[in-house]
């Protein structure tokens, strides 16, 4: 038995054990502690059933191939609980009733997911019910037929619900037409390079993996023979997407914290094993396994459990503040999608093929999402040229997509208040006399190349009428970035440019240093440096050194420090700003640059380790 296969089985079991301790007879959901969502109590109860159920379905499927005696008792206990809970939750006269689906209700999401889970569990769950019991569940599912779904990846849930109903009730002309319509709308969101814009969200992030390429793989697997042309089209897009997807993962297994719903953690690898299983992946068996396993291990080796032992709301630890208003205690179990490797037989080469050597530092330009992803010194970094965030979704935090870059091991900070854009990884603007701080969230990309990017955007908003026009050019060399901003403002404004945040815990020591043109901070493990090249007037820090500095804001650790460069700009004036920013773990590489020449449109720099750097800006 391959050791990695058993590792995955045991990982799933370890996640299930605290859940099943919460499963009470006569109850239809698991009372997982955590924030309540802004949906409703019934929707949160349904999430706390459906998502753990999907995790269990993956584990149960793997046990058909191989199990040990210690698995059997938990397996049978869980089967019995899920069987009873589903009947209670779908019975309208039960006090455990989940409630019916309605237009745009969260129930649609969980019902679509259950359509996949019911197909996975037919042999032990669905087929074990009487005709009357199956009909009760189907009537409940039918409450979602025809309901409104958000115009984004949510349309897939309409597909899977109607496909399952068609499989059980018989082909229905109206359902088939609706499925075709959902697919036609979904395909309008394809942007190229294997990337989809997430509909009304107008953003690109890891939903592209665990939604846009996960659901098509399941549809091909379950129903693809119904439309072979569409299956071929989806398969090709997934193949293109996965060609470069390993670039988004550091040697540690972590992927950059970027976009919304990052509390789903290791579901970032959700489509990898599915694409491999159905034969559409460009990745070999070993590369697929290593990518999935490193990502899973990265998170499981960190304190991501809450007090009940269940998955917490957070990133590398429990930190509910980073989550969106739609998340509740059961939401992190969307990570169950990441357990797709357990659908593969232990005899599959996926589990035993030896990996090739790791790739060297490199970068890839993705024209579809207007991103550049680069591997540097074992880290993965996303350079973000083309952010567009739908105005209705800025409430989730525009900064989750709006920063210039995102890097594994560094994370980001949350706003000090809802009307203040965070200061790290961004150029921000604050009008004199106003408390509002604005950052980037609507961007026009100008240049995307393997070693540079350029974009235009504005900072400001209707609340106080601030308007600052910005053109940013970003260059990189090793763990350093050179950022050049050309700014013009309609008002008196304070501009700040922030480094990556250096996050640390209470038991770590940290050193700060500054002079007129340089700020730096370091722990035993890593350092940040922010060096003014041109245009800035003063330096500063944004930091949380202890509880007196306010609530925690870093997603990586309780404490943080961000270097800042500051420039005040008068109305109807323009300025060019340039800075060098370092985030890494090499003390020699962290030494400041010597500026040899600053001429119009040209910089010549020298570094004691990295050598010369000549940049046409």
PDB file of C-alpha atoms in Angstrom, residues 125-411:
ATOM      1  CA  UNK A 125     -26.588   6.027   0.640  1.00  0.00           C
ATOM      2  CA  UNK A 126     -28.932   6.748  -2.232  1.00  0.00           C
ATOM      3  CA  UNK A 127     -29.663   3.143  -3.120  1.00  0.00           C
ATOM      4  CA  UNK A 128     -30.288   2.310   0.543  1.00  0.00           C
ATOM      5  CA  UNK A 129     -33.301   4.623   0.780  1.00  0.00           C
ATOM      6  CA  UNK A 130     -36.832   3.509   0.022  1.00  0.00           C
ATOM      7  CA  UNK A 131     -38.658   5.003  -2.951  1.00  0.00           C
ATOM      8  CA  UNK A 132     -40.640   7.210  -0.567  1.00  0.00           C
ATOM      9  CA  UNK A 133     -37.492   8.481   1.135  1.00  0.00           C
ATOM     10  CA  UNK A 134     -35.794   9.223  -2.189  1.00  0.00           C
ATOM     11  CA  UNK A 135     -38.884  11.084  -3.345  1.00  0.00           C
ATOM     12  CA  UNK A 136     -38.813  13.246  -0.205  1.00  0.00           C
ATOM     13  CA  UNK A 137     -35.226  14.290  -0.946  1.00  0.00           C
ATOM     14  CA  UNK A 138     -35.976  14.911  -4.621  1.00  0.00           C
ATOM     15  CA  UNK A 139     -38.978  17.112  -3.803  1.00  0.00           C
ATOM     16  CA  UNK A 140     -36.722  19.159  -1.550  1.00  0.00           C
ATOM     17  CA  UNK A 141     -34.094  19.454  -4.304  1.00  0.00           C
ATOM     18  CA  UNK A 142     -36.761  20.446  -6.825  1.00  0.00           C
ATOM     19  CA  UNK A 143     -37.411  23.616  -4.836  1.00  0.00           C
ATOM     20  CA  UNK A 144     -34.233  24.969  -6.418  1.00  0.00           C
ATOM     21  CA  UNK A 145     -35.191  24.278 -10.047  1.00  0.00           C
ATOM     22  CA  UNK A 146     -35.477  27.583 -11.891  1.00  0.00           C
ATOM     23  CA  UNK A 147     -34.238  29.721  -9.017  1.00  0.00           C
ATOM     24  CA  UNK A 148     -32.004  32.705  -9.605  1.00  0.00           C
ATOM     25  CA  UNK A 149     -28.261  32.111  -9.227  1.00  0.00           C
ATOM     26  CA  UNK A 150     -25.558  34.745  -9.032  1.00  0.00           C
ATOM     27  CA  UNK A 151     -24.016  35.283 -12.482  1.00  0.00           C
ATOM     28  CA  UNK A 152     -20.686  33.683 -11.670  1.00  0.00           C
ATOM     29  CA  UNK A 153     -19.490  30.160 -10.850  1.00  0.00           C
ATOM     30  CA  UNK A 154     -22.794  29.626  -8.994  1.00  0.00           C
ATOM     31  CA  UNK A 155     -24.451  28.735 -12.304  1.00  0.00           C
ATOM     32  CA  UNK A 156     -22.668  25.373 -12.072  1.00  0.00           C
ATOM     33  CA  UNK A 157     -24.873  24.491  -9.096  1.00  0.00           C
ATOM     34  CA  UNK A 158     -27.932  24.794 -11.298  1.00  0.00           C
ATOM     35  CA  UNK A 159     -26.266  22.383 -13.733  1.00  0.00           C
ATOM     36  CA  UNK A 160     -25.519  19.678 -11.174  1.00  0.00           C
ATOM     37  CA  UNK A 161     -28.876  19.940  -9.450  1.00  0.00           C
ATOM     38  CA  UNK A 162     -30.787  19.504 -12.718  1.00  0.00           C
ATOM     39  CA  UNK A 163     -28.466  16.743 -13.937  1.00  0.00           C
ATOM     40  CA  UNK A 164     -29.111  14.746 -10.764  1.00  0.00           C
ATOM     41  CA  UNK A 165     -32.852  15.359 -10.957  1.00  0.00           C
ATOM     42  CA  UNK A 166     -32.808  14.235 -14.592  1.00  0.00           C
ATOM     43  CA  UNK A 167     -30.918  11.098 -13.631  1.00  0.00           C
ATOM     44  CA  UNK A 168     -33.566  10.279 -11.015  1.00  0.00           C
ATOM     45  CA  UNK A 169     -36.772  11.590 -12.549  1.00  0.00           C
ATOM     46  CA  UNK A 170     -35.940  10.882 -16.177  1.00  0.00           C
ATOM     47  CA  UNK A 171     -34.799  13.251 -18.882  1.00  0.00           C
ATOM     48  CA  UNK A 172     -36.804  16.453 -18.897  1.00  0.00           C
ATOM     49  CA  UNK A 173     -36.842  18.723 -21.950  1.00  0.00           C
ATOM     50  CA  UNK A 174     -37.078  21.867 -19.834  1.00  0.00           C
ATOM     51  CA  UNK A 175     -34.278  20.789 -17.519  1.00  0.00           C
ATOM     52  CA  UNK A 176     -32.023  19.997 -20.478  1.00  0.00           C
ATOM     53  CA  UNK A 177     -32.685  23.415 -21.998  1.00  0.00           C
ATOM     54  CA  UNK A 178     -31.927  25.057 -18.656  1.00  0.00           C
ATOM     55  CA  UNK A 179     -28.655  23.130 -18.321  1.00  0.00           C
ATOM     56  CA  UNK A 180     -27.643  24.269 -21.801  1.00  0.00           C
ATOM     57  CA  UNK A 181     -28.470  27.866 -20.895  1.00  0.00           C
ATOM     58  CA  UNK A 182     -26.407  27.711 -17.701  1.00  0.00           C
ATOM     59  CA  UNK A 183     -23.460  26.394 -19.686  1.00  0.00           C
ATOM     60  CA  UNK A 184     -23.826  29.051 -22.371  1.00  0.00           C
ATOM     61  CA  UNK A 185     -23.752  31.766 -19.710  1.00  0.00           C
ATOM     62  CA  UNK A 186     -20.754  30.203 -18.001  1.00  0.00           C
ATOM     63  CA  UNK A 187     -18.811  30.053 -21.234  1.00  0.00           C
ATOM     64  CA  UNK A 188     -19.282  33.803 -21.719  1.00  0.00           C
ATOM     65  CA  UNK A 189     -16.969  34.269 -18.732  1.00  0.00           C
ATOM     66  CA  UNK A 190     -13.954  32.560 -20.316  1.00  0.00           C
ATOM     67  CA  UNK A 191     -11.068  35.022 -20.668  1.00  0.00           C
ATOM     68  CA  UNK A 192      -8.339  32.809 -22.163  1.00  0.00           C
ATOM     69  CA  UNK A 193      -5.193  31.028 -20.932  1.00  0.00           C
ATOM     70  CA  UNK A 194      -7.485  28.646 -19.034  1.00  0.00           C
ATOM     71  CA  UNK A 195      -8.883  31.471 -16.879  1.00  0.00           C
ATOM     72  CA  UNK A 196     -12.467  32.556 -16.298  1.00  0.00           C
ATOM     73  CA  UNK A 197     -13.651  35.896 -14.955  1.00  0.00           C
ATOM     74  CA  UNK A 198     -15.882  35.046 -12.015  1.00  0.00           C
ATOM     75  CA  UNK A 199     -18.908  36.693 -13.565  1.00  0.00           C
ATOM     76  CA  UNK A 200     -20.447  39.580 -11.666  1.00  0.00           C
ATOM     77  CA  UNK A 201     -17.487  39.512  -9.274  1.00  0.00           C
ATOM     78  CA  UNK A 202     -15.325  40.675 -12.231  1.00  0.00           C
ATOM     79  CA  UNK A 203     -12.280  39.104 -10.591  1.00  0.00           C
ATOM     80  CA  UNK A 204      -9.742  36.329 -11.110  1.00  0.00           C
ATOM     81  CA  UNK A 205      -8.507  34.262  -8.178  1.00  0.00           C
ATOM     82  CA  UNK A 206      -8.333  30.672  -6.927  1.00  0.00           C
ATOM     83  CA  UNK A 207     -12.032  30.160  -7.675  1.00  0.00           C
ATOM     84  CA  UNK A 208     -10.642  29.518 -11.141  1.00  0.00           C
ATOM     85  CA  UNK A 209      -9.204  26.266  -9.775  1.00  0.00           C
ATOM     86  CA  UNK A 210     -11.725  25.010  -7.247  1.00  0.00           C
ATOM     87  CA  UNK A 211     -14.829  26.110  -9.130  1.00  0.00           C
ATOM     88  CA  UNK A 212     -14.221  26.786 -12.815  1.00  0.00           C
ATOM     89  CA  UNK A 213     -12.027  23.725 -13.413  1.00  0.00           C
ATOM     90  CA  UNK A 214     -13.381  21.492 -10.654  1.00  0.00           C
ATOM     91  CA  UNK A 215     -17.026  21.420 -11.694  1.00  0.00           C
ATOM     92  CA  UNK A 216     -16.353  20.813 -15.422  1.00  0.00           C
ATOM     93  CA  UNK A 217     -14.148  17.845 -14.507  1.00  0.00           C
ATOM     94  CA  UNK A 218     -16.980  16.378 -12.445  1.00  0.00           C
ATOM     95  CA  UNK A 219     -19.488  17.072 -15.211  1.00  0.00           C
ATOM     96  CA  UNK A 220     -17.270  15.317 -17.771  1.00  0.00           C
ATOM     97  CA  UNK A 221     -16.810  12.410 -15.361  1.00  0.00           C
ATOM     98  CA  UNK A 222     -20.536  12.000 -14.636  1.00  0.00           C
ATOM     99  CA  UNK A 223     -22.425  13.327 -17.646  1.00  0.00           C
ATOM    100  CA  UNK A 224     -19.915  14.273 -20.324  1.00  0.00           C
ATOM    101  CA  UNK A 225     -21.195  11.819 -22.918  1.00  0.00           C
ATOM    102  CA  UNK A 226     -24.332  13.960 -23.234  1.00  0.00           C
ATOM    103  CA  UNK A 227     -22.366  16.714 -24.992  1.00  0.00           C
ATOM    104  CA  UNK A 228     -18.990  15.555 -26.233  1.00  0.00           C
ATOM    105  CA  UNK A 229     -18.160  18.872 -27.904  1.00  0.00           C
ATOM    106  CA  UNK A 230     -18.641  20.748 -24.651  1.00  0.00           C
ATOM    107  CA  UNK A 231     -16.652  18.098 -22.762  1.00  0.00           C
ATOM    108  CA  UNK A 232     -13.784  18.502 -25.210  1.00  0.00           C
ATOM    109  CA  UNK A 233     -13.886  22.285 -24.869  1.00  0.00           C
ATOM    110  CA  UNK A 234     -13.834  22.204 -21.069  1.00  0.00           C
ATOM    111  CA  UNK A 235     -11.113  19.561 -21.039  1.00  0.00           C
ATOM    112  CA  UNK A 236      -8.859  21.634 -23.281  1.00  0.00           C
ATOM    113  CA  UNK A 237      -9.289  24.729 -21.111  1.00  0.00           C
ATOM    114  CA  UNK A 238      -8.405  22.743 -18.000  1.00  0.00           C
ATOM    115  CA  UNK A 239      -5.361  21.335 -19.762  1.00  0.00           C
ATOM    116  CA  UNK A 240      -4.212  24.872 -20.634  1.00  0.00           C
ATOM    117  CA  UNK A 241      -4.871  26.117 -17.104  1.00  0.00           C
ATOM    118  CA  UNK A 242      -2.961  23.305 -15.419  1.00  0.00           C
ATOM    119  CA  UNK A 243       0.084  23.733 -17.676  1.00  0.00           C
ATOM    120  CA  UNK A 244       1.291  26.598 -15.493  1.00  0.00           C
ATOM    121  CA  UNK A 245      -0.665  25.980 -12.321  1.00  0.00           C
ATOM    122  CA  UNK A 246       2.229  24.503 -10.350  1.00  0.00           C
ATOM    123  CA  UNK A 247       3.841  27.945 -10.574  1.00  0.00           C
ATOM    124  CA  UNK A 248       1.289  29.139  -8.011  1.00  0.00           C
ATOM    125  CA  UNK A 249       2.726  26.858  -5.310  1.00  0.00           C
ATOM    126  CA  UNK A 250       5.860  27.441  -3.266  1.00  0.00           C
ATOM    127  CA  UNK A 251       8.321  24.713  -2.349  1.00  0.00           C
ATOM    128  CA  UNK A 252       6.596  24.696   1.044  1.00  0.00           C
ATOM    129  CA  UNK A 253       3.294  23.782  -0.646  1.00  0.00           C
ATOM    130  CA  UNK A 254       1.654  27.107   0.159  1.00  0.00           C
ATOM    131  CA  UNK A 255      -0.090  29.141  -2.526  1.00  0.00           C
ATOM    132  CA  UNK A 256      -0.334  32.946  -2.327  1.00  0.00           C
ATOM    133  CA  UNK A 257      -3.188  34.284  -0.224  1.00  0.00           C
ATOM    134  CA  UNK A 258      -5.025  36.044  -3.042  1.00  0.00           C
ATOM    135  CA  UNK A 259      -8.703  36.781  -3.601  1.00  0.00           C
ATOM    136  CA  UNK A 260     -11.723  35.850  -1.558  1.00  0.00           C
ATOM    137  CA  UNK A 261     -12.536  32.649   0.349  1.00  0.00           C
ATOM    138  CA  UNK A 262      -8.915  31.845   1.162  1.00  0.00           C
ATOM    139  CA  UNK A 263     -10.198  30.111   4.300  1.00  0.00           C
ATOM    140  CA  UNK A 264     -10.949  27.150   2.015  1.00  0.00           C
ATOM    141  CA  UNK A 265      -7.174  26.581   2.079  1.00  0.00           C
ATOM    142  CA  UNK A 266      -6.159  23.300   0.407  1.00  0.00           C
ATOM    143  CA  UNK A 267      -9.044  23.173  -2.027  1.00  0.00           C
ATOM    144  CA  UNK A 268      -6.704  25.176  -4.274  1.00  0.00           C
ATOM    145  CA  UNK A 269      -5.628  21.810  -5.738  1.00  0.00           C
ATOM    146  CA  UNK A 270      -9.195  20.587  -6.290  1.00  0.00           C
ATOM    147  CA  UNK A 271      -9.046  20.036 -10.089  1.00  0.00           C
ATOM    148  CA  UNK A 272      -5.577  18.499 -10.249  1.00  0.00           C
ATOM    149  CA  UNK A 273      -6.358  14.866  -9.391  1.00  0.00           C
ATOM    150  CA  UNK A 274      -9.720  14.970 -11.177  1.00  0.00           C
ATOM    151  CA  UNK A 275      -8.112  16.146 -14.415  1.00  0.00           C
ATOM    152  CA  UNK A 276      -5.475  13.450 -14.041  1.00  0.00           C
ATOM    153  CA  UNK A 277      -8.112  10.791 -13.407  1.00  0.00           C
ATOM    154  CA  UNK A 278     -10.135  11.543 -16.537  1.00  0.00           C
ATOM    155  CA  UNK A 279      -7.017  11.885 -18.682  1.00  0.00           C
ATOM    156  CA  UNK A 280      -7.058  15.586 -19.545  1.00  0.00           C
ATOM    157  CA  UNK A 281      -4.197  16.889 -17.386  1.00  0.00           C
ATOM    158  CA  UNK A 282      -0.865  18.027 -18.827  1.00  0.00           C
ATOM    159  CA  UNK A 283       0.728  17.135 -15.478  1.00  0.00           C
ATOM    160  CA  UNK A 284       2.256  13.729 -14.921  1.00  0.00           C
ATOM    161  CA  UNK A 285       1.302  11.405 -12.079  1.00  0.00           C
ATOM    162  CA  UNK A 286       4.174  12.414  -9.802  1.00  0.00           C
ATOM    163  CA  UNK A 287       3.836  16.150 -10.411  1.00  0.00           C
ATOM    164  CA  UNK A 288       0.096  15.958  -9.730  1.00  0.00           C
ATOM    165  CA  UNK A 289       0.610  13.986  -6.517  1.00  0.00           C
ATOM    166  CA  UNK A 290       3.405  16.207  -5.235  1.00  0.00           C
ATOM    167  CA  UNK A 291       1.473  19.412  -5.903  1.00  0.00           C
ATOM    168  CA  UNK A 292      -1.600  18.145  -4.037  1.00  0.00           C
ATOM    169  CA  UNK A 293       0.291  16.536  -1.162  1.00  0.00           C
ATOM    170  CA  UNK A 294       2.586  19.478  -0.461  1.00  0.00           C
ATOM    171  CA  UNK A 295      -0.369  21.859  -0.372  1.00  0.00           C
ATOM    172  CA  UNK A 296      -2.380  19.623   1.958  1.00  0.00           C
ATOM    173  CA  UNK A 297       0.610  19.054   4.247  1.00  0.00           C
ATOM    174  CA  UNK A 298       1.442  22.750   4.408  1.00  0.00           C
ATOM    175  CA  UNK A 299      -1.883  23.509   6.049  1.00  0.00           C
ATOM    176  CA  UNK A 300      -2.288  20.364   8.136  1.00  0.00           C
ATOM    177  CA  UNK A 301       1.091  21.032   9.743  1.00  0.00           C
ATOM    178  CA  UNK A 302      -0.183  24.386  11.010  1.00  0.00           C
ATOM    179  CA  UNK A 303      -2.620  25.214  13.849  1.00  0.00           C
ATOM    180  CA  UNK A 304      -5.705  25.491  11.670  1.00  0.00           C
ATOM    181  CA  UNK A 305      -8.149  23.781  14.067  1.00  0.00           C
ATOM    182  CA  UNK A 306     -10.571  25.623  16.323  1.00  0.00           C
ATOM    183  CA  UNK A 307     -11.524  24.644  19.895  1.00  0.00           C
ATOM    184  CA  UNK A 308     -13.678  21.682  18.776  1.00  0.00           C
ATOM    185  CA  UNK A 309     -10.851  20.304  16.640  1.00  0.00           C
ATOM    186  CA  UNK A 310     -12.679  21.279  13.422  1.00  0.00           C
ATOM    187  CA  UNK A 311     -11.246  23.362  10.603  1.00  0.00           C
ATOM    188  CA  UNK A 312     -11.190  26.991  11.672  1.00  0.00           C
ATOM    189  CA  UNK A 313     -11.958  30.175   9.812  1.00  0.00           C
ATOM    190  CA  UNK A 314      -8.536  31.553   8.918  1.00  0.00           C
ATOM    191  CA  UNK A 315      -5.445  30.926   6.803  1.00  0.00           C
ATOM    192  CA  UNK A 316      -2.392  29.478   8.596  1.00  0.00           C
ATOM    193  CA  UNK A 317      -4.201  29.584  11.939  1.00  0.00           C
ATOM    194  CA  UNK A 318      -7.584  30.523  13.355  1.00  0.00           C
ATOM    195  CA  UNK A 319      -8.336  34.126  12.354  1.00  0.00           C
ATOM    196  CA  UNK A 320     -12.052  34.682  11.604  1.00  0.00           C
ATOM    197  CA  UNK A 321     -11.537  38.371  10.845  1.00  0.00           C
ATOM    198  CA  UNK A 322     -10.114  37.576   7.402  1.00  0.00           C
ATOM    199  CA  UNK A 323     -13.309  35.865   6.204  1.00  0.00           C
ATOM    200  CA  UNK A 324     -16.148  37.285   4.185  1.00  0.00           C
ATOM    201  CA  UNK A 325     -19.648  37.867   5.495  1.00  0.00           C
ATOM    202  CA  UNK A 326     -20.945  34.799   3.646  1.00  0.00           C
ATOM    203  CA  UNK A 327     -18.746  32.443   5.687  1.00  0.00           C
ATOM    204  CA  UNK A 328     -19.870  30.471   8.735  1.00  0.00           C
ATOM    205  CA  UNK A 329     -18.397  27.756  10.943  1.00  0.00           C
ATOM    206  CA  UNK A 330     -19.014  25.043   8.359  1.00  0.00           C
ATOM    207  CA  UNK A 331     -17.659  27.008   5.393  1.00  0.00           C
ATOM    208  CA  UNK A 332     -13.998  25.868   5.615  1.00  0.00           C
ATOM    209  CA  UNK A 333     -15.094  22.354   4.650  1.00  0.00           C
ATOM    210  CA  UNK A 334     -15.304  23.519   1.042  1.00  0.00           C
ATOM    211  CA  UNK A 335     -11.701  22.314   1.372  1.00  0.00           C
ATOM    212  CA  UNK A 336     -13.162  18.812   0.998  1.00  0.00           C
ATOM    213  CA  UNK A 337     -12.769  19.290  -2.754  1.00  0.00           C
ATOM    214  CA  UNK A 338      -9.023  19.074  -2.242  1.00  0.00           C
ATOM    215  CA  UNK A 339      -9.396  15.391  -1.336  1.00  0.00           C
ATOM    216  CA  UNK A 340     -10.003  14.377  -4.956  1.00  0.00           C
ATOM    217  CA  UNK A 341      -6.813  12.203  -4.913  1.00  0.00           C
ATOM    218  CA  UNK A 342      -8.755   9.719  -2.757  1.00  0.00           C
ATOM    219  CA  UNK A 343     -10.917   8.938  -5.789  1.00  0.00           C
ATOM    220  CA  UNK A 344      -7.872   7.272  -7.375  1.00  0.00           C
ATOM    221  CA  UNK A 345      -7.043   3.610  -6.793  1.00  0.00           C
ATOM    222  CA  UNK A 346      -3.981   2.955  -4.602  1.00  0.00           C
ATOM    223  CA  UNK A 347      -2.662   0.982  -7.575  1.00  0.00           C
ATOM    224  CA  UNK A 348      -2.693   4.085  -9.799  1.00  0.00           C
ATOM    225  CA  UNK A 349       0.765   5.418 -10.841  1.00  0.00           C
ATOM    226  CA  UNK A 350      -0.352   8.685  -9.227  1.00  0.00           C
ATOM    227  CA  UNK A 351       0.738   7.237  -5.876  1.00  0.00           C
ATOM    228  CA  UNK A 352       4.056   5.653  -6.789  1.00  0.00           C
ATOM    229  CA  UNK A 353       5.734   7.442  -9.726  1.00  0.00           C
ATOM    230  CA  UNK A 354       8.945   9.223  -8.732  1.00  0.00           C
ATOM    231  CA  UNK A 355       8.938  13.029  -9.114  1.00  0.00           C
ATOM    232  CA  UNK A 356      11.216  14.964 -11.441  1.00  0.00           C
ATOM    233  CA  UNK A 357      13.585  17.647 -10.072  1.00  0.00           C
ATOM    234  CA  UNK A 358      11.937  20.909  -9.026  1.00  0.00           C
ATOM    235  CA  UNK A 359      11.814  23.744 -11.567  1.00  0.00           C
ATOM    236  CA  UNK A 360      14.183  26.713 -11.361  1.00  0.00           C
ATOM    237  CA  UNK A 361      13.175  30.338 -10.814  1.00  0.00           C
ATOM    238  CA  UNK A 362      11.034  31.483 -13.719  1.00  0.00           C
ATOM    239  CA  UNK A 363       7.949  33.526 -14.592  1.00  0.00           C
ATOM    240  CA  UNK A 364       4.887  33.062 -16.779  1.00  0.00           C
ATOM    241  CA  UNK A 365       2.673  35.765 -18.261  1.00  0.00           C
ATOM    242  CA  UNK A 366      -1.067  35.019 -18.286  1.00  0.00           C
ATOM    243  CA  UNK A 367      -2.881  37.345 -20.656  1.00  0.00           C
ATOM    244  CA  UNK A 368      -6.343  36.019 -19.736  1.00  0.00           C
ATOM    245  CA  UNK A 369      -6.416  37.138 -16.086  1.00  0.00           C
ATOM    246  CA  UNK A 370      -3.711  39.808 -16.622  1.00  0.00           C
ATOM    247  CA  UNK A 371      -1.434  38.167 -14.071  1.00  0.00           C
ATOM    248  CA  UNK A 372       2.235  37.243 -14.041  1.00  0.00           C
ATOM    249  CA  UNK A 373       3.200  34.360 -11.764  1.00  0.00           C
ATOM    250  CA  UNK A 374       6.822  33.845 -10.810  1.00  0.00           C
ATOM    251  CA  UNK A 375       8.864  31.366  -8.811  1.00  0.00           C
ATOM    252  CA  UNK A 376      11.672  32.986  -6.851  1.00  0.00           C
ATOM    253  CA  UNK A 377      13.906  31.357  -4.222  1.00  0.00           C
ATOM    254  CA  UNK A 378      11.306  28.714  -3.451  1.00  0.00           C
ATOM    255  CA  UNK A 379       8.411  31.186  -3.162  1.00  0.00           C
ATOM    256  CA  UNK A 380       5.535  31.872  -5.525  1.00  0.00           C
ATOM    257  CA  UNK A 381       4.577  35.450  -6.319  1.00  0.00           C
ATOM    258  CA  UNK A 382       1.593  36.809  -8.249  1.00  0.00           C
ATOM    259  CA  UNK A 383       2.170  40.109 -10.050  1.00  0.00           C
ATOM    260  CA  UNK A 384      -1.232  41.683 -10.504  1.00  0.00           C
ATOM    261  CA  UNK A 385      -1.623  43.903 -13.572  1.00  0.00           C
ATOM    262  CA  UNK A 386      -5.328  43.755 -14.352  1.00  0.00           C
ATOM    263  CA  UNK A 387      -7.515  43.889 -11.253  1.00  0.00           C
ATOM    264  CA  UNK A 388     -11.216  44.460 -11.821  1.00  0.00           C
ATOM    265  CA  UNK A 389     -13.551  44.039  -8.864  1.00  0.00           C
ATOM    266  CA  UNK A 390     -17.288  44.405  -9.335  1.00  0.00           C
ATOM    267  CA  UNK A 391     -18.637  47.368  -7.387  1.00  0.00           C
ATOM    268  CA  UNK A 392     -21.092  45.066  -5.611  1.00  0.00           C
ATOM    269  CA  UNK A 393     -18.205  42.947  -4.324  1.00  0.00           C
ATOM    270  CA  UNK A 394     -15.904  45.601  -2.903  1.00  0.00           C
ATOM    271  CA  UNK A 395     -17.648  44.863   0.396  1.00  0.00           C
ATOM    272  CA  UNK A 396     -15.586  41.674   0.578  1.00  0.00           C
ATOM    273  CA  UNK A 397     -12.410  43.772   0.622  1.00  0.00           C
ATOM    274  CA  UNK A 398     -11.053  45.133  -2.647  1.00  0.00           C
ATOM    275  CA  UNK A 399      -7.541  44.762  -1.245  1.00  0.00           C
ATOM    276  CA  UNK A 400      -7.823  40.966  -1.550  1.00  0.00           C
ATOM    277  CA  UNK A 401      -7.432  41.401  -5.313  1.00  0.00           C
ATOM    278  CA  UNK A 402      -6.127  44.978  -5.596  1.00  0.00           C
ATOM    279  CA  UNK A 403      -2.547  44.878  -4.357  1.00  0.00           C
ATOM    280  CA  UNK A 404       0.282  45.003  -6.857  1.00  0.00           C
ATOM    281  CA  UNK A 405       1.519  41.568  -5.817  1.00  0.00           C
ATOM    282  CA  UNK A 406       0.930  38.622  -3.473  1.00  0.00           C
ATOM    283  CA  UNK A 407       3.628  36.276  -2.232  1.00  0.00           C
ATOM    284  CA  UNK A 408       3.715  32.997  -0.329  1.00  0.00           C
ATOM    285  CA  UNK A 409       5.017  33.303   3.207  1.00  0.00           C
ATOM    286  CA  UNK A 410       4.098  36.979   3.500  1.00  0.00           C
ATOM    287  CA  UNK A 411       0.328  37.235   3.261  1.00  0.00           C
TER     288      UNK A 411
END
